[in-house]
XYZ file of C-alpha atoms in Angstrom:
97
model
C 18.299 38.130 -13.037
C 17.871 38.681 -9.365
C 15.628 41.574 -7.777
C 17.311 44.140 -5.436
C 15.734 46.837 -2.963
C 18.404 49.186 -2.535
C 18.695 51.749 0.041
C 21.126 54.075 1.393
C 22.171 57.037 3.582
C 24.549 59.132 2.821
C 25.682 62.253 4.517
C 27.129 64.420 1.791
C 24.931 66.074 -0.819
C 27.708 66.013 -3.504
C 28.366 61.442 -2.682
C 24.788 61.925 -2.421
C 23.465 62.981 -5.962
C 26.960 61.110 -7.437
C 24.938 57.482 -5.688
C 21.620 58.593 -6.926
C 23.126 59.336 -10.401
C 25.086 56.117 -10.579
C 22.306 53.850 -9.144
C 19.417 55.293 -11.548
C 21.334 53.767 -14.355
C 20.494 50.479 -13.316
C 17.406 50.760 -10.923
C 14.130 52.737 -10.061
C 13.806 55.281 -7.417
C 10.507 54.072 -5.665
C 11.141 56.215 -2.530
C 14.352 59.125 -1.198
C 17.078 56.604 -1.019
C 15.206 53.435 -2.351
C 15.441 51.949 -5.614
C 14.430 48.313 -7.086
C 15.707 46.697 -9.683
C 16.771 43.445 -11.727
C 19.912 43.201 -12.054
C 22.543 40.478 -13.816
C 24.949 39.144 -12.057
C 27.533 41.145 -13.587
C 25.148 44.002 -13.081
C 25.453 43.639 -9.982
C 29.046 43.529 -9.577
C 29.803 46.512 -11.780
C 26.734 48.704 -9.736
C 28.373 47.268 -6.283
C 31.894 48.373 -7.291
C 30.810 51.886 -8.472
C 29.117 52.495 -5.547
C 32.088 51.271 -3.284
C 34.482 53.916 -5.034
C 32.048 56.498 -4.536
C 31.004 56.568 -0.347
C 33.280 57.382 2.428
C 32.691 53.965 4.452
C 33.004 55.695 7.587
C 30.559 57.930 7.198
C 28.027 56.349 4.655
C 25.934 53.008 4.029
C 24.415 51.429 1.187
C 21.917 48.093 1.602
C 21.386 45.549 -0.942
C 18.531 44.104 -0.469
C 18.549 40.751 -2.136
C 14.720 39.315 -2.921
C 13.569 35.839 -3.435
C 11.235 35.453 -6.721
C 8.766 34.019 -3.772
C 9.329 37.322 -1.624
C 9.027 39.912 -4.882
C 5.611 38.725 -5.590
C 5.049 39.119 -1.853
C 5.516 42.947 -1.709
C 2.699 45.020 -0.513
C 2.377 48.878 -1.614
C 0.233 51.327 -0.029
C -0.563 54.852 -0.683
C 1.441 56.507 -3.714
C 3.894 53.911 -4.063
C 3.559 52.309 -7.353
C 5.264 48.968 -8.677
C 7.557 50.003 -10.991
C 8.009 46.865 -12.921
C 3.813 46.576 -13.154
C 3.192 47.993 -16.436
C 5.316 46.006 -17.786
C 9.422 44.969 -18.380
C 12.067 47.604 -17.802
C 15.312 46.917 -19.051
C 17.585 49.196 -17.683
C 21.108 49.037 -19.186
C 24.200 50.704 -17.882
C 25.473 51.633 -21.663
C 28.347 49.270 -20.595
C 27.494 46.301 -23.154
């Protein structure tokens, strides 16, 4: 398992809720347009490839975010933003197994 941030712009509010839709099956929204998660390898893969088929690459970015186990213990929150793997271990499946 390897821990993502994942962020993204995207210009269209119809690619826009499809990405949000598609990337809350296998992550946490901790902010708009940022999620974290633990993902397989083949996670990974299938979540990249869904996400490819869904943005115009022209117009729209996504950022994978790849973190260290070092770094992910390193993260500092402030204000409202909550770990969302602190109460404990999420696993998130994309009903694909």
């Amino acid at each position: 398992m390897e821990n993502y941030v994942i962020a993204y712009d995207i210009r269209d509010d119809r690619r826009r809720l499809k990405i949000y839709k598609t990337l809350k099956d296998y992550a946490i929204p901790v902010q708009y347009s940022v999620f974290e998660c633990s993902l397989r390898r083949e996670d990974y893969l299938i979540l990249r490839f869904k996400l490819e088929k869904l943005i115009r690459k022209e117009e729209d970015s996504i950022v994978f975010y790849r973190q260290c186990p070092r770094c992910s213990g390193r993260v500092e929150r402030l204000g409202t933003s909550r770990d969302p793997f602190g109460d404990g271990i999420f696993i998130i499946s994309s009903g694909e197994d």
